[in-house]
Coordinates of C-alpha atoms and ligand atoms in Angstrom, one line a residue:
X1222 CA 0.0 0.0 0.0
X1223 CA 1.1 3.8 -0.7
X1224 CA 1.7 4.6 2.5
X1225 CA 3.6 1.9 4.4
X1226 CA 7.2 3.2 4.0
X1227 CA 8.5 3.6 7.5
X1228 CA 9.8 6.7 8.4
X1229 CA 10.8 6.7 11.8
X1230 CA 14.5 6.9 11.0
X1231 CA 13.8 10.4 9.7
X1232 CA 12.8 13.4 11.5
X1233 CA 10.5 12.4 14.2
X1234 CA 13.3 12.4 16.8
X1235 CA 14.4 15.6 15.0
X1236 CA 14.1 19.2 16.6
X1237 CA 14.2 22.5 14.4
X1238 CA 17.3 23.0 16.3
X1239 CA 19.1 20.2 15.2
X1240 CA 17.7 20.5 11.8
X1241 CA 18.5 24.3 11.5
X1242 CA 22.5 22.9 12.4
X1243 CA 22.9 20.2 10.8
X1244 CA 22.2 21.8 7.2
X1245 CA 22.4 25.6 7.1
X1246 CA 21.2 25.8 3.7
X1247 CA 17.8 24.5 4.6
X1248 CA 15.6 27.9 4.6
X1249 CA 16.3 28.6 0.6
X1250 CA 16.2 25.3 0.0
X1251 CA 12.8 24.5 1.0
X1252 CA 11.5 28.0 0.0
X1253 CA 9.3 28.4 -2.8
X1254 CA 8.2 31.1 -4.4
X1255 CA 5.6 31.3 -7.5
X1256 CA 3.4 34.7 -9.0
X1257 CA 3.2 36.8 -5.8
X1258 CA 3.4 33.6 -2.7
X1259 CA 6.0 33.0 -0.6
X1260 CA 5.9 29.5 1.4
X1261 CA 9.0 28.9 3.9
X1262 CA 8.8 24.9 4.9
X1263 CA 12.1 25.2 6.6
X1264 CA 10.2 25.2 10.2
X1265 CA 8.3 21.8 9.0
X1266 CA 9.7 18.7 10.7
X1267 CA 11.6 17.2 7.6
X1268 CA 15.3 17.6 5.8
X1269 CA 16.1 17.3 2.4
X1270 CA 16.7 13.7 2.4
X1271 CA 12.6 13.1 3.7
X1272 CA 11.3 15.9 1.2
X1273 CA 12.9 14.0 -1.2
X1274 CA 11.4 10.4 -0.1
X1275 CA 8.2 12.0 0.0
X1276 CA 8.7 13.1 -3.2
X1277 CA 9.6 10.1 -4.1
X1278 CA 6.3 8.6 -1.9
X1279 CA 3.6 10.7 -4.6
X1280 CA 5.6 9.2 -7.4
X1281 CA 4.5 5.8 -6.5
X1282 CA 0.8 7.2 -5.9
X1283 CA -1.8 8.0 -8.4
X1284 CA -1.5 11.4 -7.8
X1285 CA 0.1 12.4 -11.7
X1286 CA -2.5 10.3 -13.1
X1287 CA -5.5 11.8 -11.2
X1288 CA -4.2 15.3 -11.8
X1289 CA -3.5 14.6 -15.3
X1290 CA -7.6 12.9 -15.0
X1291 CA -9.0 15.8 -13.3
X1292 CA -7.5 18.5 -15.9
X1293 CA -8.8 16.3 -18.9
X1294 CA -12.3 16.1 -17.2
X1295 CA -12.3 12.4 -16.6
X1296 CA -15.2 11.1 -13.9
X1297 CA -12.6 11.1 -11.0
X1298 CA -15.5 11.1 -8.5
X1299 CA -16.4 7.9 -8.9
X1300 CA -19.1 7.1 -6.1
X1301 CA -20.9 9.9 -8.3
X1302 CA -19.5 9.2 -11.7
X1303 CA -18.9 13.0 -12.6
X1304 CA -16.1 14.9 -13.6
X1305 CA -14.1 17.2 -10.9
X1306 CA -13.7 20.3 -13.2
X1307 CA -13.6 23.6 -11.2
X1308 CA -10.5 24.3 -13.1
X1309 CA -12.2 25.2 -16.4
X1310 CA -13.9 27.9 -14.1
X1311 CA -11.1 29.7 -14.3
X1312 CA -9.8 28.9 -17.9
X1313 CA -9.2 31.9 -20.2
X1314 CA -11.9 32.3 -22.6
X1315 CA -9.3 30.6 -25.7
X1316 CA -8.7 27.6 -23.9
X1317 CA -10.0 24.3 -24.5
X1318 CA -11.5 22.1 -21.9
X1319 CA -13.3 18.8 -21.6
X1320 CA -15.4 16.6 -20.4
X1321 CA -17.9 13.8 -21.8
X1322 CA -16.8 15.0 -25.5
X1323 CA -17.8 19.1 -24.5
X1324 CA -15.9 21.9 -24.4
X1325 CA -17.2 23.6 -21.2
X1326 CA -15.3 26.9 -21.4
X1327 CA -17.4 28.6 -24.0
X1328 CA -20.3 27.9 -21.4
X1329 CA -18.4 29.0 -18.3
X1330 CA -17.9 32.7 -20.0
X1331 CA -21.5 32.7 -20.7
X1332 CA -22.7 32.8 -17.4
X1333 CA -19.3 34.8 -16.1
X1334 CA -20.7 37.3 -19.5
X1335 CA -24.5 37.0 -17.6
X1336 CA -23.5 37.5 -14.6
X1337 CA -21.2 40.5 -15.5
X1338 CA -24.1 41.9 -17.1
X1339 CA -26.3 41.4 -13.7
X1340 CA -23.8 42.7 -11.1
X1341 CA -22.8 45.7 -12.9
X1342 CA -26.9 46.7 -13.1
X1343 CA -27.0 46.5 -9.4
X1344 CA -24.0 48.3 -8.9
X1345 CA -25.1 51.2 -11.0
X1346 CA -28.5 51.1 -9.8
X1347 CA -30.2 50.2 -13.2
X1348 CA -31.7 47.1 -11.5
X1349 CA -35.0 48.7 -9.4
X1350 CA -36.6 46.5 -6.7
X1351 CA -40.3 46.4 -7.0
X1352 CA -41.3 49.9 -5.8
X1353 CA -38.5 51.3 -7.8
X1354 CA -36.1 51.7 -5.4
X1355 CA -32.4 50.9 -5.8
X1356 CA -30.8 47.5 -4.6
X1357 CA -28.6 48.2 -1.4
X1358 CA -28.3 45.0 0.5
X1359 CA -27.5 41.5 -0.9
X1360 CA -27.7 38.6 1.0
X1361 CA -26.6 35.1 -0.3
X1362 CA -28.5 32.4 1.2
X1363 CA -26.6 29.0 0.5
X1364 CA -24.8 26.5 3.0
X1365 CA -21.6 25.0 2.8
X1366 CA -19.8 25.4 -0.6
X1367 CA -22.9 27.9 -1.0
X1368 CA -22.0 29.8 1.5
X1369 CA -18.7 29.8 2.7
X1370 CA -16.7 30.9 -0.5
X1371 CA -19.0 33.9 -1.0
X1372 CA -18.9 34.8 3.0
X1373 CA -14.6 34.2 2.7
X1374 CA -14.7 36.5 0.1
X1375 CA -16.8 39.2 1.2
X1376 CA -15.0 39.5 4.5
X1377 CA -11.5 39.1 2.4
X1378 CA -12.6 41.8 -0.5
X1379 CA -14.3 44.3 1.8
X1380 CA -12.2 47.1 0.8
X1381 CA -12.5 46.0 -2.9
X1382 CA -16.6 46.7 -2.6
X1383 CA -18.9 48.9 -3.8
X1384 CA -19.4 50.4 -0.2
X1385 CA -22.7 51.8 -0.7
X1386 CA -23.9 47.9 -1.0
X1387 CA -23.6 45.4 2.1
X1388 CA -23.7 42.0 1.8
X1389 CA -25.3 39.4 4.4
X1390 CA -24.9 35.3 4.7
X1391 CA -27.6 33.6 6.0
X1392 CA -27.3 29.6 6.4
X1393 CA -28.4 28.1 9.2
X1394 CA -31.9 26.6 9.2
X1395 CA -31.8 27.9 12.8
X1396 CA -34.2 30.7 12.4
X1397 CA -32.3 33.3 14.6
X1398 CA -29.7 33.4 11.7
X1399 CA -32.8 34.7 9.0
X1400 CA -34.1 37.2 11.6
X1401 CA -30.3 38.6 12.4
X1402 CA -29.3 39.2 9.0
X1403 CA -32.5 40.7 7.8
X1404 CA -32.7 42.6 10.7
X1405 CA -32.8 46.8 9.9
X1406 CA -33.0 45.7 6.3
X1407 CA -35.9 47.0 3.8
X1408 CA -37.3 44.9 1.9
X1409 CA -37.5 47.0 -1.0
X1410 CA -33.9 47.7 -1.4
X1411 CA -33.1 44.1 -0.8
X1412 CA -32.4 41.2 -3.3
X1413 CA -31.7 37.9 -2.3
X1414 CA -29.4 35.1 -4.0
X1415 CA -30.7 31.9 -3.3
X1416 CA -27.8 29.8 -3.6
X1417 CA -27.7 26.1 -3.9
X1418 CA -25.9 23.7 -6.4
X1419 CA -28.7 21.0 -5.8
X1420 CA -31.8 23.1 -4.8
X1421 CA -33.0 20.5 -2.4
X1422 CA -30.9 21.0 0.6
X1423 CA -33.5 22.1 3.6
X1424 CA -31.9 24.8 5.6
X1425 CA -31.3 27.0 1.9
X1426 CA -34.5 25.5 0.8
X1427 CA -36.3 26.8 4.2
X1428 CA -34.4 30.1 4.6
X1429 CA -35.7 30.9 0.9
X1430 CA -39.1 30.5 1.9
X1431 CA -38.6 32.3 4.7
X1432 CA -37.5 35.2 2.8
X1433 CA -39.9 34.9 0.2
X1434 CA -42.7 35.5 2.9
X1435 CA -40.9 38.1 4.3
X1436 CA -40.1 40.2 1.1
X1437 CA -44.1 39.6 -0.2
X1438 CA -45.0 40.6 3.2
X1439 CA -43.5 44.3 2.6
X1440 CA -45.1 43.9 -1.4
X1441 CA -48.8 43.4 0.0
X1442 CA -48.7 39.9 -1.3
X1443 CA -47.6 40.8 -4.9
X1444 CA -46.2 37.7 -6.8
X1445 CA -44.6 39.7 -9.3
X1446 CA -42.6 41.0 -7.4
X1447 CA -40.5 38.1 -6.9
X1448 CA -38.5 38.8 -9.7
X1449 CA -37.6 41.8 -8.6
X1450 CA -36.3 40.8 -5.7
X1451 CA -35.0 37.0 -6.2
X1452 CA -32.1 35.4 -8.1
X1453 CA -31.0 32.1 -8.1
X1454 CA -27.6 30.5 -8.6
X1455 CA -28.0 26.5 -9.3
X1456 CA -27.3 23.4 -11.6
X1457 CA -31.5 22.5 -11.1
X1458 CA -32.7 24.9 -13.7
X1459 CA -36.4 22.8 -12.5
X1460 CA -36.3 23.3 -8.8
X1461 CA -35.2 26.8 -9.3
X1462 CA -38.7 27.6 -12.0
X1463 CA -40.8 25.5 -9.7
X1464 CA -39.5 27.8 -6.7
X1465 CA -41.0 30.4 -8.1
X1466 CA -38.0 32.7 -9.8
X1467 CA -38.0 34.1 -13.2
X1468 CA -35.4 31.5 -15.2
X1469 CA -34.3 34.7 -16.3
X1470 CA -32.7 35.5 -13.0
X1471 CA -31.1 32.6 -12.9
X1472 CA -27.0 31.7 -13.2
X1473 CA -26.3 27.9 -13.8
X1474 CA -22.8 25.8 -12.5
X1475 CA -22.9 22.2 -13.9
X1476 CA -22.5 19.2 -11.9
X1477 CA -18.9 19.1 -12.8
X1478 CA -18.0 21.1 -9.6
X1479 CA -18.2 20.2 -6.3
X1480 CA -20.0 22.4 -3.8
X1481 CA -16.8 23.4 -2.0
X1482 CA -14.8 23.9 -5.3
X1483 CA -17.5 26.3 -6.5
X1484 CA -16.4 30.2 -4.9
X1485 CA -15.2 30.9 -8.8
X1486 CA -18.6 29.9 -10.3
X1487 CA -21.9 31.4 -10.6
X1488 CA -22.0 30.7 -6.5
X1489 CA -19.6 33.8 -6.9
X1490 CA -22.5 35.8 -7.6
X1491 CA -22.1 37.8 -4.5
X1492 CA -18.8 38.2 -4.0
X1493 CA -19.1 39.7 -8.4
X1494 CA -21.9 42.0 -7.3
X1495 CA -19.4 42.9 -4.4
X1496 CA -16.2 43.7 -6.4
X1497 CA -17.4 44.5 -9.8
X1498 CA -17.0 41.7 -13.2
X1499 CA -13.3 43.0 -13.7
X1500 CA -11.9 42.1 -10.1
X1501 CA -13.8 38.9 -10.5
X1502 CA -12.0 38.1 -13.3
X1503 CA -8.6 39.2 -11.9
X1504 CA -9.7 36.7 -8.6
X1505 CA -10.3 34.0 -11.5
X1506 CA -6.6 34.7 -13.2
X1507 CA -5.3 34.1 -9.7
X1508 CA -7.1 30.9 -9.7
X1509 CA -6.0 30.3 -13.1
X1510 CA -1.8 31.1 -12.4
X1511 CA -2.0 28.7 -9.4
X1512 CA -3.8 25.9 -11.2
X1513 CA -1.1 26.1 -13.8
X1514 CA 2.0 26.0 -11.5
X1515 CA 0.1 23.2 -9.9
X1516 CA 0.6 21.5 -13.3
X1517 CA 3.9 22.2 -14.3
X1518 CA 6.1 22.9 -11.6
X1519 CA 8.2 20.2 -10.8
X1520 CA 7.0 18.1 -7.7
X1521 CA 10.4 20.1 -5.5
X1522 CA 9.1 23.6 -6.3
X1523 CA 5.4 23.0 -6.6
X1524 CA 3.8 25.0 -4.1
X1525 CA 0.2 22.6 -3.7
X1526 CA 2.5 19.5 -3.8
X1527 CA 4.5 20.9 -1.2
X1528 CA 2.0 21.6 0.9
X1529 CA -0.6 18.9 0.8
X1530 CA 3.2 16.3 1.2
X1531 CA 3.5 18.6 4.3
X1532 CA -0.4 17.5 5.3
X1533 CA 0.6 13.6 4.9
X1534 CA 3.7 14.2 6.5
X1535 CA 2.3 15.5 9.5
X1536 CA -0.5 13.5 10.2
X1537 CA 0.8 9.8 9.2
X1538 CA 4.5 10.1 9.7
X1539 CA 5.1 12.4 13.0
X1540 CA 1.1 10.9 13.9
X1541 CA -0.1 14.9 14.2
X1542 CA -4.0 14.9 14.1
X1543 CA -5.2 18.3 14.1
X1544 CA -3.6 21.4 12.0
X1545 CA -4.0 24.9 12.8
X1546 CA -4.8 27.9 10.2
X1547 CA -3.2 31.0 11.2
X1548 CA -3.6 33.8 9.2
X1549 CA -2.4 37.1 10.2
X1550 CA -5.2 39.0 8.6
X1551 CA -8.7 40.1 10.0
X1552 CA -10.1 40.1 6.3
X1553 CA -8.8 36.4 6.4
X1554 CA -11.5 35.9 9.6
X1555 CA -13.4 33.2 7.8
X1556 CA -10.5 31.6 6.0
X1557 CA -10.3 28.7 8.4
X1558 CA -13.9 28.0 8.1
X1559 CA -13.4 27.8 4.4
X1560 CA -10.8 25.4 4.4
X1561 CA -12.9 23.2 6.9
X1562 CA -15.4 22.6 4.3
X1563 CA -12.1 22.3 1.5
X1564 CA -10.3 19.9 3.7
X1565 CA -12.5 17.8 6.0
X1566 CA -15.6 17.7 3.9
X1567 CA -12.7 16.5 0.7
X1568 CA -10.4 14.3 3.0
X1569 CA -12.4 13.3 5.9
X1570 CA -12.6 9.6 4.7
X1571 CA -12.5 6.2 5.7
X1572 CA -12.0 3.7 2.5
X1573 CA -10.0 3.8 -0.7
X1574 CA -11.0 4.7 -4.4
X1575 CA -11.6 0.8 -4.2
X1576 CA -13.8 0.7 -1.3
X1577 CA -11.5 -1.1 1.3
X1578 CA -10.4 0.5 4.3
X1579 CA -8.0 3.0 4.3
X1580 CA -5.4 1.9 7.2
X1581 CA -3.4 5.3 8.3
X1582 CA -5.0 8.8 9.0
X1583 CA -6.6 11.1 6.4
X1584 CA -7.4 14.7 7.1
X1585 CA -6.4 15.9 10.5
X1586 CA -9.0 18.4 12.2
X1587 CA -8.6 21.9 10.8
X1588 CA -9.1 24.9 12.7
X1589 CA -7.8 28.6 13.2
X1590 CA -8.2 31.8 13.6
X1591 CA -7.0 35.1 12.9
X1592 CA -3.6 36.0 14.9
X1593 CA -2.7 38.7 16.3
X1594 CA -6.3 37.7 18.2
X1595 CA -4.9 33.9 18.6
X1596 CA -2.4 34.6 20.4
X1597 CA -4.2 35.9 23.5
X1598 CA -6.4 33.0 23.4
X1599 CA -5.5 29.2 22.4
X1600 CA -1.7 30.0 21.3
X1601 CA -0.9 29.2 24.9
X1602 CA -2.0 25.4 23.8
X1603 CA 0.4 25.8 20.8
X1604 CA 3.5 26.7 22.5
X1605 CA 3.6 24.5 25.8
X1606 CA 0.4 21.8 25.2
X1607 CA 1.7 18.8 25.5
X1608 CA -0.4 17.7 22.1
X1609 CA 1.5 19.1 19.0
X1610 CA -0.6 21.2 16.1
X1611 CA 0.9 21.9 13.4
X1612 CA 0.5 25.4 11.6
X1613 CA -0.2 27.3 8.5
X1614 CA 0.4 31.4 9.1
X1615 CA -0.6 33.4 6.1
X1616 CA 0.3 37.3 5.8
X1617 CA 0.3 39.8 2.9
X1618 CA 3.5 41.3 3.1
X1619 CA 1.9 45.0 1.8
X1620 CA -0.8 46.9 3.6
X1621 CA -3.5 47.6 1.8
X1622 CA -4.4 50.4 5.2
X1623 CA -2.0 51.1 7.7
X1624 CA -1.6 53.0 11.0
X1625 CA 1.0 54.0 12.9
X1626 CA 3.3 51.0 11.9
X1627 CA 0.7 48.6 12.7
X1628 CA 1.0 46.8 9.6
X1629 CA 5.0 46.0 10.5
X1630 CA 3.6 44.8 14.4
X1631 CA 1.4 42.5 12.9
X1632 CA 3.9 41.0 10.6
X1633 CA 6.3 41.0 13.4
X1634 CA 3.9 39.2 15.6
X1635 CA 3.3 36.4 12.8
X1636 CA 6.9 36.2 12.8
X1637 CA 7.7 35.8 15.9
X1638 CA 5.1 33.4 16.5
X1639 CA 6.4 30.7 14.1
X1640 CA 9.8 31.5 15.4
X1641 CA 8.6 30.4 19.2
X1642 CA 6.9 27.5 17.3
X1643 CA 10.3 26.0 15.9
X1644 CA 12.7 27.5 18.1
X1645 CA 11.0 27.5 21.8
X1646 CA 13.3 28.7 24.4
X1647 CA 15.4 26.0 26.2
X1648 CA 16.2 26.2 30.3
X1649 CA 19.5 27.3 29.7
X1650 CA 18.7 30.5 28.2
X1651 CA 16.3 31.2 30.7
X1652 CA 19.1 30.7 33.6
X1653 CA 21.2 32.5 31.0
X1654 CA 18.6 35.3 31.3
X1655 CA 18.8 35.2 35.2
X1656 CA 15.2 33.5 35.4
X1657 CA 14.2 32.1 39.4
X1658 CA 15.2 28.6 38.9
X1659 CA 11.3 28.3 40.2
X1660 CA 10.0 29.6 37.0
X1661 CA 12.4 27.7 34.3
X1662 CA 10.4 24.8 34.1
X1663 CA 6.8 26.7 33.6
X1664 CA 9.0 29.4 31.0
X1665 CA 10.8 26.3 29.3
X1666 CA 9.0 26.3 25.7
X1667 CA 10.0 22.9 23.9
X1668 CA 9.6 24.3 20.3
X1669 CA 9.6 21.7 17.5
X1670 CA 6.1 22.7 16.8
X1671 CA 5.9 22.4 12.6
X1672 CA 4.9 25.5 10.6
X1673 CA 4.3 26.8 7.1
X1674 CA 4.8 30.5 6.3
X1675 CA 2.5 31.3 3.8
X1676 CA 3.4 34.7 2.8
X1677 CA 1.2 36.6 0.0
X1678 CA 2.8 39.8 -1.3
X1679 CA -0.7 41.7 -0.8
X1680 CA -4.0 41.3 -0.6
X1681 CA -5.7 41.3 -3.9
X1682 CA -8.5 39.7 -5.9
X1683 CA -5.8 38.1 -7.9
X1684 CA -3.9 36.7 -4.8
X1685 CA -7.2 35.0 -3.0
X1686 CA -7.7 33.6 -6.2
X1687 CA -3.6 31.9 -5.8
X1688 CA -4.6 31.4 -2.4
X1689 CA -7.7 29.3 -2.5
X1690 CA -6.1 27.3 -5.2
X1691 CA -3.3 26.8 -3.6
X1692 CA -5.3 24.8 -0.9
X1693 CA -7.8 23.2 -3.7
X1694 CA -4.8 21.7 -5.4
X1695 CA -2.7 20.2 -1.7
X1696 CA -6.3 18.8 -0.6
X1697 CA -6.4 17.3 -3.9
X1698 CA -2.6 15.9 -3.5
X1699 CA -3.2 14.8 -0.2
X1700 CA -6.4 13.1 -0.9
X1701 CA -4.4 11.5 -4.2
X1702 CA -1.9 10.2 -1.8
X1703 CA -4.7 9.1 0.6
X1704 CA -6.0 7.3 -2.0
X1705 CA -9.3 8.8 -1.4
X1706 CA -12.2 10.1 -3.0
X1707 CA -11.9 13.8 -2.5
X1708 CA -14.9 14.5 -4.3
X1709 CA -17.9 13.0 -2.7
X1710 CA -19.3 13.7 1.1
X1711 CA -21.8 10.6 1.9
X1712 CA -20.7 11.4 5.2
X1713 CA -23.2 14.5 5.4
X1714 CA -26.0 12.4 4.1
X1715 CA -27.0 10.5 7.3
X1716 CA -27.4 13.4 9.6
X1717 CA -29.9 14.8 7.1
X1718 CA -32.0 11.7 6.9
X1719 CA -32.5 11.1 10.7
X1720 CA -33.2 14.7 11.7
X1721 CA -36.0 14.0 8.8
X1722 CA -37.3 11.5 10.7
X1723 CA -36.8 13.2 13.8
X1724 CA -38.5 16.2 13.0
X1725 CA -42.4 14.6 13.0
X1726 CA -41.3 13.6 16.3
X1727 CA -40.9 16.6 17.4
X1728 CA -43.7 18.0 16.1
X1729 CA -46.2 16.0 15.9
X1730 CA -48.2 13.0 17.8
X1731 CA -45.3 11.7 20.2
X1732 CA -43.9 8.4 19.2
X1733 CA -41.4 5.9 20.1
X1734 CA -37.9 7.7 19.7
X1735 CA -34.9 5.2 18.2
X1736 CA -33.0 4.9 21.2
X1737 CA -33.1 5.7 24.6
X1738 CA -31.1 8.7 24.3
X1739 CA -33.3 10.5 22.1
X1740 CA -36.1 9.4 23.6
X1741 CA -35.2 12.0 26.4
X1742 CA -34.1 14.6 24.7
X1743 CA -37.0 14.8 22.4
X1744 CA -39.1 14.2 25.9
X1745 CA -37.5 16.9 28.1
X1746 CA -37.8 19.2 24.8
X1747 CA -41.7 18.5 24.0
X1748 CA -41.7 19.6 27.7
X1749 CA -40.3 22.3 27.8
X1750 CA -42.5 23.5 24.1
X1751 CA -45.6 22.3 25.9
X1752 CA -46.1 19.4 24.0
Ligands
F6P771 O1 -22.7 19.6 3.4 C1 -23.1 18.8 2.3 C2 -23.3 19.6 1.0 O2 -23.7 18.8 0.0 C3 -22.0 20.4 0.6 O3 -21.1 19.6 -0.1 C4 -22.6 21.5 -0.2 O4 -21.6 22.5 -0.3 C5 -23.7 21.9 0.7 O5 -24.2 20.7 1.2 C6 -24.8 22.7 0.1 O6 -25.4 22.0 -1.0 P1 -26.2 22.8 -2.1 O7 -25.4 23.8 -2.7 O8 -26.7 21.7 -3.0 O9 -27.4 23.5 -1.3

């Protein structure tokens, strides 16, 4: 099997200290740099001699083949037995790409053209909601990859807005997440997205109904004006008609790309009417520069391979099971949420391509959040927790504001925190320091803790687009190595049947719960509702 080489002879004993002396050379040599990113591996527990057996690991993978599969548009989600083509979202309108015998590019400029055309009637104010007023508030209701790609980007792009628009997520079928986001809102300047690749899934499904009451409410009842107010983004031009909105409001994706590989498609529609069609397509050339390094760059200086090799390192060599996203950025606040969906919901698996079990670890846990904030909260864990996490920090190197320096403190903080990570202060040079002898042990901070420094020259349309493919392409080469299906999410399904079946116990005549568990919960709850 692919991953039964034993490793324990390199690195795990290792520190960065001893690393760092034994070969001096090490920070250029596992620095790469492509189009504006910068990623230092130096501080990740390997040398040369286990980058290169890793290296040497994805050669004996699938990983070529499936990259090579996925670019020509071959079914590579199997369980599903579609293509995995988010890559032709970003192809320049020349190219040529495939799948089932179609070139899908000419289509995917079609709906960029539509949706071009759309976002740039809102932002001029051509587009009137139905009492002829202006549109000034957006809000995208999708879940998952309906949600969090758009919501990413709106945080990351603020500044790149049309400020006299906001833009509003709502996704949870909890209704307190409707009634917060609509909340100060009126109706009549307000159009929603109703985003969902399937059109069946029941919180988007139930939040759209929710807001179609509550925008015909304002409009005395008045169907018509619907259109006015309502746009969908899909692949179920049906559903979408049958729901009620004008198929000319509609953008389509195609089942060719996976929910959480679909921020670049029609899902964009938000974060479009947010930055304006040219932006978008500078995000999508971003996309497109990373997707071709991904391709050509040789397996040493390829920035995904790198990483994602980093990701299998971590979590089946050194036996790390949770990885931390650290990027020094506020607009990056929902950047860790993102990846949760990219990673866990791609990698989170438990058989091979063939079905059988897979027999090491797959996807670690992913979480994070913005440093300097971190650090006065879980970094504490990072530096002296006896469990190791390791880390991704991402910074722009430019400002795109600044203040009194703070730019340089915040980059210095990031800095310095990865150096703590790797370095950690010994006992010695906290006697050397004149430290109580009482407080060395408590100060002592073992380092050794594995990081990535991710940095971005500045924060632009065009470098989210690097960024976010950048982690598309090392979940697909860690999933390639995993010899998983990156593609499919059965995992999600069950939940969503049972709280089906749940739900008319809740609600209606009580009956037996499935176990004795939920028999109380659903007890103590019809309680407490006065059931
Ligand atoms: O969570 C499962 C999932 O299918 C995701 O993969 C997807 O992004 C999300 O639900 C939303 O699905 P849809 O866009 O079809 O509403």
């Amino acid at each position: 099997m692919v991953i039964s080489i034993s490793y324990a002879s390199h690195g795990r004993t290792n520190t960065a200290r001893d690393l760092f002396a034994a070969d001096p050379g090490r920070t250029p040599a596992l620095t790469v740099e492509s189009q504006e990113i910068h990623a230092d591996f130096s501080k990740q527990r390997i040398d040369r001699a286990v980058l290169a057996d890793l290296i040497a690991l994805l050669g004996q993978t699938p990983f070529a083949a499936r990259r090579a599969a996925m670019f020509a548009g071959e079914h590579i989600n199997t369980t599903e037995d579609r293509a995995v083509l988010h890559v032709a979202l970003r192809a320049p309108r020349h190219e040529v790409m495939r799948t089932d015998g179609l070139d899908v590019v000419p289509q995917v400029h079609a709906v960029l053209d539509r949706m071009g055309a759309f976002a740039e009637r809102i932002r001029n104010g051509e587009w009137k909601g139905f009492t002829g007023k202006r549109i000034r508030n957006i809000v995208n209701i999708g879940i998952g990859g309906s949600d969090l790609g758009p919501a990413m980007a709106n945080d990351a792009l603020r500044d790149f807005a049309q400020q006299d628009l906001q833009f509003r997520f709502v996704s949870n079928v909890d209704p307190g997440d409707f009634a917060w986001k609509t909340a100060g809102l009126d109706p009549a300047e307000t159009l929603f997205i109703v985003a969902s690749k399937t059109f069946t899934t029941q919180e988007t499904m139930t939040n759209a109904r929710t807001a179609r009451a509550w925008s015909l409410a304002a409009f005395g009842g008045d169907e018509k004006s619907v259109a006015r107010h309502f746009v969908a983004v899909s692949t179920a031009a049906d559903l979408v008609t049958q729901f009620g909105i004008d198929p000319a409001n509609m953008f389509i994706f195609w089942d060719w790309v996976g929910g959480r590989y679909s921020m670049d498609s029609a899902i964009g529609l938000a974060t479009m009417i947010a930055i304006g069609a040219p932006a978008f397509a500078e995000m999508l050339a971003g996309f497109h520069e990373m997707d071709r390094h991904f391709l050509e760059a040789p397996a040493e200086r390829n920035l995904p391979v790198l990483l994602g090799l980093m990701q299998v390192w971590n979590t089946d060599f050194l036996g790390f099971e949770s990885h931390a996203v650290l990027p020094y950025c506020q607009h990056l606040t929902r950047f860790a949420a993102y990846l949760q969906q990219l990673e866990m919901e791609s990698n989170g698996k438990r058989v091979q391509l063939d079905g059988t079990p897979v027999n090491w670890h797959t996807c670690p846990v992913i979480w994070g959040e913005p440093g300097t904030n971190g650090q006065h909260a879980f970094y504490q864990m990072l530096h002296q927790g006896n469990i190791t996490v390791p880390a991704d920090f991402i910074a722009f190197a430019e400002p795109n504001v600044d203040s009194l320096g703070m730019h340089d403190m915040l980059l210095a903080n990031a800095f310095a925190q990865t150096r703590v990570m790797g370095f950690g202060q010994t006992a010695e040079e906290l006697r050397a320091q004149g430290t109580p002898e009482a407080l060395i042990e408590p100060k002592v901070m073992p380092g050794n803790r594995p990081t990535t420094f991710i940095m971005c020259r500045k924060r632009t349309p065009r470098s989210l687009g690097q960024l976010v493919a950048l982690y598309e392409h090392s979940t697909f080469t860690a999933g390639a190595i995993w010899n998983v299906n990156s593609f499919d999410q059965w995992g999600v399904e069950l939940g969503k049947k049972v709280a089906s079946t749940l739900l008319p116990m809740l609600t209606g005549p009580a009956t037996p719960a499935p176990d004795p568990s939920t028999a109380s919960l659903v007890h103590r709850y019809r309680q407490w509702r006065n059931r």
